Coordinates of C-alpha atoms and ligand atoms in Angstrom, one line a residue:
M1 CA 182.5 -56.3 -128.5
A2 CA 185.8 -58.0 -129.0
I3 CA 186.7 -61.6 -128.3
S4 CA 190.4 -62.1 -128.7
A5 CA 191.6 -65.2 -130.5
P6 CA 193.8 -67.5 -128.6
Q7 CA 197.4 -66.4 -128.7
K8 CA 200.1 -68.5 -130.2
K9 CA 202.0 -70.6 -127.9
T10 CA 205.3 -68.9 -126.9
A11 CA 208.3 -70.6 -125.4
G12 CA 208.6 -70.8 -121.6
R13 CA 211.5 -69.5 -119.5
R14 CA 213.6 -72.5 -120.3
G15 CA 212.3 -73.1 -123.8
R16 CA 209.5 -75.2 -122.5
S17 CA 205.8 -74.2 -122.4
A18 CA 203.4 -74.8 -119.7
P19 CA 200.5 -77.2 -120.6
G20 CA 197.2 -75.5 -120.7
L21 CA 197.4 -71.8 -120.7
I22 CA 199.5 -69.4 -122.7
F23 CA 199.0 -65.7 -121.9
G24 CA 200.4 -63.5 -124.5
D25 CA 203.0 -61.1 -123.4
L26 CA 203.7 -62.6 -119.9
W27 CA 206.3 -65.1 -119.1
Q28 CA 205.2 -68.6 -118.2
Y29 CA 205.6 -70.7 -115.2
D30 CA 207.2 -74.1 -115.5
P31 CA 204.6 -76.9 -114.7
A32 CA 204.4 -77.5 -110.9
P33 CA 202.0 -80.4 -110.5
E34 CA 201.2 -81.6 -107.1
T35 CA 202.4 -85.2 -106.9
A36 CA 200.9 -86.5 -103.6
D37 CA 199.2 -89.8 -104.1
P38 CA 195.4 -89.4 -103.7
K39 CA 195.2 -93.2 -102.8
L40 CA 192.1 -93.8 -105.0
K41 CA 190.5 -97.2 -105.1
P42 CA 189.1 -98.5 -108.4
R43 CA 185.7 -99.0 -106.8
Y44 CA 183.8 -97.3 -103.9
D45 CA 181.0 -99.0 -102.1
L46 CA 178.3 -97.6 -99.9
F47 CA 179.3 -96.8 -96.2
I48 CA 176.5 -98.3 -94.0
D49 CA 176.8 -99.3 -90.4
G50 CA 180.5 -98.7 -90.2
E51 CA 181.3 -101.0 -93.1
F52 CA 181.7 -100.6 -97.0
V53 CA 179.0 -102.6 -98.6
A54 CA 177.9 -103.3 -102.2
P55 CA 174.6 -101.7 -103.3
R56 CA 171.8 -104.2 -103.3
G57 CA 171.0 -103.5 -106.9
G58 CA 174.6 -104.2 -107.8
K59 CA 174.8 -101.0 -109.9
Y60 CA 177.8 -98.7 -110.1
F61 CA 178.5 -95.5 -112.0
D62 CA 181.7 -93.9 -113.2
T63 CA 183.2 -90.8 -111.7
I64 CA 185.6 -88.8 -113.9
N65 CA 188.3 -86.2 -113.6
P66 CA 186.8 -83.1 -115.3
A67 CA 190.2 -81.8 -116.0
N68 CA 191.0 -84.6 -118.5
E69 CA 187.7 -86.5 -118.8
Q70 CA 189.5 -89.7 -117.6
K71 CA 187.7 -92.2 -115.4
L72 CA 188.8 -92.2 -111.8
A73 CA 186.7 -94.9 -110.1
K74 CA 183.3 -96.7 -110.0
I75 CA 180.9 -95.4 -107.4
A76 CA 178.0 -97.5 -105.9
L77 CA 174.5 -96.5 -106.9
A78 CA 172.3 -96.6 -103.9
G79 CA 168.6 -97.6 -104.4
A80 CA 165.8 -97.1 -102.0
A81 CA 166.6 -100.4 -100.1
D82 CA 170.2 -99.2 -99.5
V83 CA 168.9 -95.8 -98.2
D84 CA 166.5 -97.6 -95.9
A85 CA 169.4 -99.8 -94.6
A86 CA 171.5 -96.7 -93.9
Y87 CA 168.5 -95.1 -92.0
R88 CA 168.0 -98.2 -90.0
A89 CA 171.7 -98.4 -89.1
A90 CA 171.6 -94.7 -88.1
H91 CA 168.5 -95.2 -86.0
R92 CA 170.0 -98.1 -84.2
A93 CA 173.2 -96.3 -83.6
Y94 CA 171.2 -93.3 -82.2
E95 CA 168.9 -95.3 -79.9
K96 CA 171.6 -97.8 -78.6
V97 CA 174.9 -95.7 -78.7
W98 CA 175.0 -92.1 -79.7
S99 CA 172.2 -90.7 -77.7
R100 CA 173.7 -92.3 -74.6
T101 CA 177.3 -90.9 -75.4
S102 CA 178.2 -87.9 -73.3
G103 CA 179.0 -84.6 -75.1
R104 CA 182.4 -84.9 -73.6
E105 CA 182.9 -88.3 -75.4
R106 CA 181.4 -87.0 -78.7
A107 CA 183.9 -84.2 -78.6
K108 CA 186.8 -86.6 -78.5
Y109 CA 185.5 -88.3 -81.7
L110 CA 185.1 -85.0 -83.5
F111 CA 188.6 -83.9 -82.3
R112 CA 190.1 -87.2 -83.5
I113 CA 188.3 -87.0 -87.0
A114 CA 189.8 -83.4 -87.4
R115 CA 193.3 -84.6 -86.5
L116 CA 193.1 -87.6 -88.8
L117 CA 192.0 -85.4 -91.6
Q118 CA 194.9 -83.1 -91.0
D119 CA 197.3 -86.1 -91.1
R120 CA 196.0 -87.0 -94.6
A121 CA 195.4 -83.4 -95.7
R122 CA 197.5 -83.5 -98.9
E123 CA 196.1 -86.9 -100.1
F124 CA 192.5 -85.5 -99.5
A125 CA 193.3 -82.2 -101.3
V126 CA 194.5 -84.2 -104.5
A127 CA 191.5 -86.4 -104.4
E128 CA 189.2 -83.4 -104.1
T129 CA 191.0 -81.7 -107.0
M130 CA 190.9 -84.7 -109.3
D131 CA 187.3 -85.6 -108.8
G132 CA 185.9 -82.0 -108.8
G133 CA 188.3 -79.9 -110.9
K134 CA 189.1 -77.2 -108.4
P135 CA 192.7 -75.9 -108.3
I136 CA 195.0 -77.7 -105.9
K137 CA 195.8 -74.4 -104.1
E138 CA 192.2 -74.1 -103.1
S139 CA 191.6 -77.6 -102.0
R140 CA 194.9 -77.6 -100.2
D141 CA 194.7 -74.1 -98.6
F142 CA 190.9 -73.7 -98.2
D143 CA 188.7 -76.8 -98.5
V144 CA 190.6 -79.3 -96.4
P145 CA 191.8 -77.0 -93.7
M146 CA 188.3 -75.5 -93.4
C147 CA 186.8 -79.0 -93.2
A148 CA 189.1 -79.8 -90.3
A149 CA 188.4 -76.4 -88.7
H150 CA 184.7 -77.2 -88.6
F151 CA 185.4 -80.5 -86.7
F152 CA 187.6 -78.7 -84.3
Y153 CA 185.1 -76.0 -83.7
H154 CA 182.3 -78.3 -83.1
A155 CA 184.4 -80.6 -80.9
G156 CA 184.7 -77.5 -78.7
W157 CA 180.9 -77.2 -78.5
A158 CA 179.9 -80.9 -77.9
D159 CA 180.5 -80.7 -74.1
K160 CA 179.2 -77.1 -73.7
L161 CA 175.7 -77.4 -75.3
E162 CA 174.0 -75.9 -72.2
Y163 CA 175.4 -72.6 -73.4
V164 CA 174.0 -72.8 -76.9
A165 CA 170.6 -71.4 -76.0
A166 CA 170.7 -69.4 -72.8
G167 CA 168.1 -70.5 -70.3
R168 CA 166.8 -73.4 -72.5
R169 CA 167.8 -77.0 -72.7
V170 CA 168.8 -78.6 -76.0
A171 CA 168.5 -82.1 -77.1
P172 CA 169.3 -84.0 -80.4
L173 CA 166.6 -84.6 -83.0
G174 CA 167.5 -88.2 -83.9
V175 CA 168.6 -89.2 -87.4
V176 CA 169.1 -86.5 -90.0
G177 CA 169.2 -86.8 -93.7
Q178 CA 171.6 -84.6 -95.6
V179 CA 172.2 -84.0 -99.4
I180 CA 175.1 -81.9 -100.6
P181 CA 176.3 -80.4 -103.9
W182 CA 179.6 -80.8 -106.0
N183 CA 181.2 -77.4 -105.5
F184 CA 182.7 -78.0 -102.1
P185 CA 182.3 -81.7 -101.5
L186 CA 184.4 -82.1 -98.3
L187 CA 183.6 -78.7 -96.9
M188 CA 179.7 -79.1 -97.3
L189 CA 180.1 -82.6 -95.7
A190 CA 181.8 -80.9 -92.6
W191 CA 179.2 -78.1 -92.4
K192 CA 176.5 -80.9 -92.3
I193 CA 178.2 -83.6 -90.2
A194 CA 180.1 -81.7 -87.6
P195 CA 177.2 -79.8 -86.0
A196 CA 174.9 -82.8 -86.3
L197 CA 177.2 -85.1 -84.4
A198 CA 178.2 -82.4 -81.8
M199 CA 174.5 -82.1 -81.0
G200 CA 174.1 -85.9 -80.7
N201 CA 172.3 -86.7 -83.9
C202 CA 173.2 -89.6 -86.4
V203 CA 173.6 -89.0 -90.1
V204 CA 172.6 -90.3 -93.5
L205 CA 174.4 -88.3 -96.2
K206 CA 174.3 -88.3 -100.0
P207 CA 177.3 -86.6 -101.8
A208 CA 176.8 -85.2 -105.3
E209 CA 177.1 -87.7 -108.1
T210 CA 180.1 -86.1 -109.7
T211 CA 182.1 -85.8 -106.4
S212 CA 181.6 -88.7 -104.0
I213 CA 185.2 -89.8 -103.7
T214 CA 186.2 -87.6 -100.8
A215 CA 183.2 -88.6 -98.7
L216 CA 184.0 -92.1 -99.1
K217 CA 187.7 -91.5 -98.2
F218 CA 186.3 -89.6 -95.3
A219 CA 184.4 -92.8 -94.2
E220 CA 187.9 -94.4 -93.9
I221 CA 188.8 -91.7 -91.3
L222 CA 185.5 -92.3 -89.5
Q223 CA 186.5 -95.9 -89.2
D224 CA 190.1 -95.1 -88.0
A225 CA 188.6 -92.6 -85.5
G226 CA 186.6 -95.6 -84.1
L227 CA 183.2 -93.7 -84.5
P228 CA 180.6 -96.3 -83.5
P229 CA 179.0 -98.0 -86.6
G230 CA 175.9 -96.4 -88.0
V231 CA 176.5 -92.9 -86.6
V232 CA 177.4 -91.6 -90.0
N233 CA 176.4 -93.4 -93.2
F234 CA 177.1 -92.5 -96.8
V235 CA 174.8 -93.4 -99.7
T236 CA 176.0 -92.4 -103.2
G237 CA 174.0 -91.9 -106.4
A238 CA 172.1 -89.4 -108.3
G239 CA 169.0 -87.3 -107.8
A240 CA 166.7 -90.3 -107.1
T241 CA 168.9 -91.4 -104.2
G242 CA 168.9 -87.8 -102.9
A243 CA 165.1 -87.8 -103.1
A244 CA 165.0 -91.2 -101.1
V245 CA 167.3 -89.6 -98.5
M246 CA 165.0 -86.6 -98.0
A247 CA 161.8 -88.6 -98.0
H248 CA 162.7 -91.4 -95.5
P249 CA 160.3 -91.6 -92.6
L250 CA 163.0 -92.1 -90.1
A251 CA 164.5 -88.7 -90.9
A252 CA 163.7 -86.3 -88.1
K253 CA 165.3 -83.4 -90.0
V254 CA 166.6 -83.0 -93.6
A255 CA 169.4 -80.6 -94.5
F256 CA 169.9 -79.8 -98.1
T257 CA 172.5 -77.7 -100.0
G258 CA 172.0 -77.3 -103.7
S259 CA 170.0 -75.5 -106.3
T260 CA 166.8 -73.5 -105.6
E261 CA 165.0 -75.6 -108.1
V262 CA 165.7 -78.9 -106.4
G263 CA 165.2 -77.3 -102.9
K264 CA 161.7 -76.2 -104.0
I265 CA 161.0 -79.8 -105.2
I266 CA 162.1 -81.2 -101.8
M267 CA 160.1 -78.6 -99.8
R268 CA 156.9 -79.4 -101.8
S269 CA 157.4 -83.2 -101.2
L270 CA 157.9 -82.8 -97.5
A271 CA 155.1 -80.3 -96.9
G272 CA 153.1 -81.4 -93.9
S273 CA 155.5 -84.3 -93.0
G274 CA 156.6 -82.5 -89.8
K275 CA 160.3 -82.9 -90.6
K276 CA 162.6 -80.0 -89.6
M277 CA 164.3 -78.6 -92.7
T278 CA 167.2 -76.4 -93.5
M279 CA 167.8 -75.2 -97.1
E280 CA 171.1 -73.7 -98.4
L281 CA 170.3 -72.7 -102.0
G282 CA 171.4 -70.5 -104.8
G283 CA 172.7 -66.9 -104.9
K284 CA 173.3 -63.9 -107.0
A285 CA 175.5 -61.8 -104.9
A286 CA 176.3 -58.2 -105.5
N287 CA 179.8 -56.8 -104.9
I288 CA 179.3 -53.0 -104.5
V289 CA 182.2 -50.7 -105.1
F290 CA 182.0 -47.1 -104.2
D291 CA 184.2 -44.3 -105.5
D292 CA 186.1 -44.0 -102.2
A293 CA 187.0 -47.6 -102.2
P294 CA 190.7 -48.7 -102.4
L295 CA 190.3 -49.8 -106.0
D296 CA 193.3 -52.2 -106.3
Q297 CA 192.2 -54.1 -103.1
A298 CA 188.6 -54.1 -104.4
V299 CA 189.7 -55.5 -107.8
E300 CA 191.5 -58.4 -105.9
G301 CA 188.3 -58.9 -103.9
I302 CA 186.1 -58.9 -107.1
V303 CA 188.4 -61.4 -108.8
N304 CA 188.5 -63.6 -105.7
G305 CA 184.7 -63.3 -105.3
I306 CA 183.8 -64.6 -108.8
F307 CA 186.7 -66.5 -110.2
F308 CA 187.6 -68.4 -107.0
N309 CA 186.7 -72.1 -107.6
Q310 CA 185.7 -71.2 -111.3
G311 CA 182.7 -69.3 -109.8
H312 CA 181.2 -72.6 -108.5
V313 CA 180.4 -70.8 -105.4
C314 CA 176.8 -70.2 -104.1
C315 CA 177.8 -66.9 -102.5
A316 CA 180.0 -65.9 -105.5
G317 CA 180.1 -62.1 -106.2
S318 CA 178.6 -62.7 -109.6
R319 CA 177.3 -59.1 -110.0
L320 CA 179.5 -56.1 -109.7
L321 CA 177.7 -52.9 -108.9
V322 CA 180.2 -50.1 -109.5
H323 CA 179.9 -46.4 -108.7
E324 CA 179.8 -44.5 -112.0
P325 CA 182.7 -42.1 -111.4
V326 CA 185.1 -45.2 -111.0
A327 CA 183.4 -47.6 -113.4
D328 CA 185.8 -47.1 -116.3
A329 CA 188.9 -47.4 -114.0
V330 CA 187.6 -50.6 -112.3
L331 CA 186.8 -52.2 -115.7
A332 CA 190.3 -51.5 -117.0
K333 CA 191.8 -52.8 -113.9
L334 CA 189.7 -55.9 -114.0
K335 CA 190.7 -56.6 -117.6
N336 CA 194.3 -56.3 -116.8
R337 CA 194.0 -58.5 -113.7
I338 CA 192.1 -61.4 -115.5
K339 CA 194.6 -61.4 -118.4
V340 CA 197.1 -62.9 -116.0
L341 CA 194.9 -65.5 -114.3
R342 CA 196.2 -68.9 -115.1
V343 CA 193.5 -71.4 -116.4
G344 CA 194.4 -75.0 -116.8
D345 CA 195.6 -78.1 -115.0
P346 CA 193.9 -78.0 -111.5
L347 CA 196.7 -80.1 -110.1
D348 CA 199.3 -77.5 -111.0
K349 CA 200.1 -75.3 -108.0
N350 CA 200.2 -72.2 -110.1
T351 CA 196.7 -72.6 -111.6
D352 CA 194.1 -70.0 -110.7
L353 CA 191.0 -71.4 -112.5
G354 CA 190.8 -75.2 -112.8
A355 CA 188.2 -77.2 -114.6
I356 CA 184.4 -76.7 -114.8
N357 CA 182.9 -79.7 -112.7
S358 CA 181.0 -81.3 -115.4
K359 CA 180.0 -81.2 -119.1
D360 CA 176.5 -80.3 -118.1
Q361 CA 177.7 -77.4 -116.0
L362 CA 179.9 -76.2 -118.8
E363 CA 176.8 -76.3 -121.2
K364 CA 174.8 -74.2 -118.6
I365 CA 177.5 -71.6 -118.4
R366 CA 177.8 -71.4 -122.3
E367 CA 174.1 -71.1 -122.7
L368 CA 173.9 -68.1 -120.2
V369 CA 176.9 -66.5 -121.7
D370 CA 175.4 -66.7 -125.2
S371 CA 172.3 -65.1 -123.8
G372 CA 174.3 -62.2 -122.4
V373 CA 175.8 -61.6 -125.8
K374 CA 172.5 -61.9 -127.6
E375 CA 170.8 -59.5 -125.1
G376 CA 173.4 -56.9 -125.9
A377 CA 175.9 -56.9 -123.1
E378 CA 179.6 -56.3 -123.9
L379 CA 181.8 -59.4 -123.3
Y380 CA 185.4 -59.5 -122.5
Q381 CA 187.5 -62.7 -122.2
P382 CA 191.3 -62.8 -122.0
P383 CA 193.2 -64.5 -124.8
C384 CA 194.1 -67.6 -123.0
R385 CA 194.5 -71.0 -124.5
L386 CA 192.4 -73.8 -122.8
P387 CA 193.6 -77.4 -122.6
E388 CA 192.2 -79.5 -125.4
K389 CA 190.7 -82.2 -123.1
G390 CA 188.4 -81.6 -120.2
F391 CA 186.0 -78.9 -119.3
Y392 CA 187.2 -75.4 -119.1
F393 CA 185.8 -71.8 -119.4
R394 CA 187.6 -68.6 -119.7
P395 CA 187.2 -65.9 -117.0
T396 CA 184.5 -63.7 -118.5
L397 CA 183.4 -60.1 -117.9
F398 CA 180.2 -58.6 -119.1
S399 CA 179.9 -54.8 -119.1
D400 CA 176.9 -52.7 -120.1
V401 CA 174.6 -55.1 -118.2
T402 CA 171.1 -54.1 -117.2
M403 CA 168.8 -55.6 -114.6
S404 CA 166.7 -57.2 -117.3
H405 CA 169.5 -59.3 -118.7
R406 CA 169.4 -63.0 -117.8
I407 CA 173.0 -62.8 -116.8
A408 CA 172.1 -60.2 -114.1
R409 CA 169.2 -62.3 -112.7
E410 CA 170.0 -66.0 -113.0
E411 CA 172.7 -68.0 -111.2
I412 CA 175.4 -68.8 -113.7
F413 CA 177.6 -70.8 -111.3
G414 CA 180.7 -70.2 -113.5
P415 CA 183.5 -67.7 -113.9
V416 CA 181.3 -64.9 -115.3
L417 CA 181.0 -61.5 -113.8
S418 CA 178.1 -59.2 -114.8
I419 CA 178.9 -55.5 -114.3
L420 CA 176.2 -52.8 -113.6
T421 CA 176.7 -49.3 -112.5
F422 CA 175.0 -47.0 -110.0
R423 CA 174.9 -43.3 -109.1
T424 CA 173.6 -43.2 -105.5
V425 CA 173.7 -45.3 -102.4
D426 CA 169.9 -45.9 -102.7
E427 CA 170.3 -47.1 -106.3
A428 CA 173.0 -49.4 -105.2
V429 CA 170.8 -50.9 -102.5
E430 CA 167.8 -51.2 -104.8
K431 CA 169.8 -53.0 -107.5
A432 CA 171.6 -55.3 -105.1
N433 CA 168.3 -56.3 -103.5
N434 CA 166.5 -56.7 -106.8
T435 CA 167.0 -60.4 -107.1
A436 CA 165.1 -63.5 -106.0
F437 CA 168.1 -64.5 -104.0
G438 CA 169.8 -63.2 -100.8
L439 CA 172.7 -65.2 -99.8
S440 CA 175.7 -62.8 -99.6
A441 CA 176.9 -59.3 -100.7
G442 CA 180.1 -57.3 -100.6
V443 CA 180.6 -53.5 -99.9
W444 CA 183.8 -51.6 -100.8
T445 CA 184.2 -48.2 -99.3
D446 CA 186.4 -46.1 -97.0
K447 CA 183.4 -45.0 -94.9
G448 CA 182.4 -47.1 -91.9
S449 CA 179.0 -45.3 -91.8
R450 CA 178.3 -46.4 -95.3
I451 CA 179.2 -50.0 -94.5
L452 CA 176.8 -49.9 -91.6
K453 CA 174.0 -48.5 -93.7
M454 CA 174.5 -50.9 -96.5
S455 CA 174.7 -53.9 -94.2
T456 CA 171.5 -52.9 -92.6
E457 CA 169.6 -52.4 -95.9
L458 CA 171.0 -55.3 -98.0
K459 CA 168.9 -58.4 -97.8
A460 CA 171.6 -61.0 -97.7
G461 CA 172.6 -63.6 -95.1
V462 CA 176.3 -62.6 -95.2
I463 CA 177.8 -59.2 -95.9
W464 CA 181.5 -58.7 -96.3
A465 CA 183.0 -55.3 -96.0
N466 CA 186.2 -54.6 -97.9
T467 CA 186.8 -58.3 -98.4
F468 CA 185.0 -61.3 -99.9
N469 CA 184.6 -65.0 -99.5
K470 CA 185.9 -65.1 -96.0
F471 CA 184.7 -68.0 -93.8
D472 CA 185.0 -69.1 -90.3
P473 CA 183.3 -72.0 -88.6
A474 CA 182.0 -69.6 -85.7
S475 CA 180.2 -67.4 -88.2
P476 CA 176.8 -68.6 -89.3
F477 CA 176.1 -68.8 -93.0
G478 CA 172.7 -69.0 -94.8
G479 CA 170.3 -67.1 -96.9
Y480 CA 167.1 -65.0 -97.3
K481 CA 164.5 -65.4 -99.9
E482 CA 165.1 -68.0 -102.5
S483 CA 168.6 -68.6 -101.1
G484 CA 167.0 -70.7 -98.4
F485 CA 166.6 -70.7 -94.6
G486 CA 168.4 -72.1 -91.6
R487 CA 172.1 -71.4 -90.7
E488 CA 175.3 -73.5 -90.9
G489 CA 178.2 -72.7 -88.5
G490 CA 178.3 -70.9 -85.3
R491 CA 175.8 -71.2 -82.4
Q492 CA 172.9 -70.7 -84.8
G493 CA 174.0 -73.6 -87.0
L494 CA 174.0 -75.9 -83.9
L495 CA 170.5 -74.8 -82.9
D496 CA 169.2 -76.0 -86.3
Y497 CA 170.2 -79.6 -85.2
A498 CA 168.5 -79.3 -81.8
K499 CA 165.2 -79.7 -80.1
L500 CA 164.7 -76.9 -77.6
T501 CA 162.9 -77.6 -74.3
Ligands
NAP1 P1 171.5 -79.6 -107.4 O1 171.4 -80.0 -108.8 O2 170.4 -79.0 -106.6 O3 172.1 -80.8 -106.6 C1 172.4 -80.8 -105.2 C2 172.3 -82.2 -104.6 O4 170.9 -82.7 -104.6 C3 173.0 -83.3 -105.3 O5 173.6 -84.2 -104.4 C4 172.0 -83.9 -106.3 O6 172.4 -85.1 -106.7 C5 170.9 -83.9 -105.3 N1 169.5 -84.0 -105.9 C6 169.2 -83.8 -107.3 N2 167.9 -83.9 -107.4 C7 167.3 -84.2 -106.2 C8 166.0 -84.4 -105.7 N3 165.0 -84.4 -106.5 N4 165.9 -84.7 -104.4 C9 166.9 -84.7 -103.5 N5 168.2 -84.5 -104.0 C10 168.4 -84.2 -105.3 O7 172.7 -78.6 -107.2 P2 174.1 -78.6 -107.8 O8 174.1 -78.3 -109.2 O9 174.8 -79.9 -107.5 O10 174.9 -77.5 -107.0 C11 174.8 -76.2 -107.3 C12 173.8 -75.4 -106.5 O11 174.1 -75.5 -105.1 C13 173.8 -74.0 -106.8 O12 172.6 -73.5 -107.0 C14 174.5 -73.3 -105.5 O13 174.1 -72.0 -105.4 C15 174.0 -74.3 -104.5 N6 174.9 -74.1 -103.3 C16 174.4 -73.4 -102.2 C17 175.1 -73.3 -101.0 C18 174.6 -72.6 -99.9 O14 175.2 -72.7 -98.8 N7 173.5 -71.8 -100.0 C19 176.4 -73.9 -101.0 C20 176.8 -74.7 -102.1 C21 176.1 -74.8 -103.3 P3 173.2 -85.3 -108.0 O15 174.5 -84.6 -107.8 O16 173.4 -86.7 -108.3 O17 172.4 -84.5 -109.1
MG2 MG1 184.3 -86.4 -110.7

């Protein structure tokens, strides 16, 4: 096992050095920070009944920028009375306005929301990056455009709901309670709100404690779009606020995205309540590379699959299963590739890996990586220098991993790849399925027949072939086993917000 020491800082092309990362023998890029103004307010209140309102308990908490640990804003802490006010507003809006608004009219609101977000795309991308730590090139090129795409897609459905379930009639459920995590704050909000509104439901949503800002900026867009008050409400806070959102008696359905651990707590607490539920939980995806795969393309896919968004991705390809004949070649190529990943300032347009979302998450990653070393797996990290302030973790490879290692079984939710090998197709399937999760998988091979066999036998909600982490609003997303149930996106996602008659 060899952990290389950070290399000495070398001069940049014009005698300057980029802040953050230095990578040995390669030239450096000049800093290229994104400069758009994120238009942050010093304080964000709750968004209830179309207005920003102070929390009844008068409490606020700080949200920080994980890239430099600086405070960005104060966020309202919603208590049970605030959550109740949000539900009452949503229920009123549902009874008096939204359930009487035609699909054609609802579509216009969704379309307007998508257009307004596009108008402010750069500002939202910067805010998302500052609050959550993801590289600007991801928030700018993926999160914000995908968020708009989900609203456009569902605008298209709102006046065509008679085609969602052939031969059946669909109706809204009423008020839905939604709780989302910090890894894709805006995108998870879009996955939840767009189908709910298209189907005619009203919403109470809680964003994650560390990443509430873009939801509250999104509330400004809802106001500008003229969405009737109460149709969407945002309550911010920590786990207790989330629990109040899930438990409220006015919620006809709850939709949760987050960890399997919290998902189980919610399911237990709601057992017998009659509420409809969808759960999008954790994952431990296998990316499976056969010896006939285009290896360079596969390496790009593997890197994208686990280092994209610092590995803060539920469907991240966190296990690599590689065919033995090409295992050494793939490992060598991966090491070369991750040596040139740029880790550092998330606002820099050249940054590949930004900041880990929080100190707690960084501790969790460290703890699991330590367990991998202790349990005897071989660790490789490139010699990159990390910024002194903020929460960062080097891209990390573990080879010689066995199925009994914790790093092969538990969700790390960080930029850490565990590499295992296999000899036969059956062994690959067995190892890939030998997990409590079942959210996604990837297959890399030249043979169409093998792709079909693997996608039939793998127990995962999404299976990518010769690509990874590709999303489309028309494509349903969701898990098997401990990765949850229900689907988001596509016709199937809409059905999860509908009563069928
Ligand atoms: P988490 O700890 O489960 O938190 C998710 C959300 O639940 C947060 O808003 C959290 O509030 C809230 N919460 C905490 N305790 C709660 C309770 N008892 N009742 C109701 N809500 C509660 O998960 P995370 O660490 O933020 O997110 C990472 C996890 O999300 C990973 O496991 C990942 O795989 C999963 N994920 C899954 C998908 C998918 O589609 N399957 C997508 C993205 C992420 P606070 O933020 O204030 O703690
Ligand atoms: Mg933050």
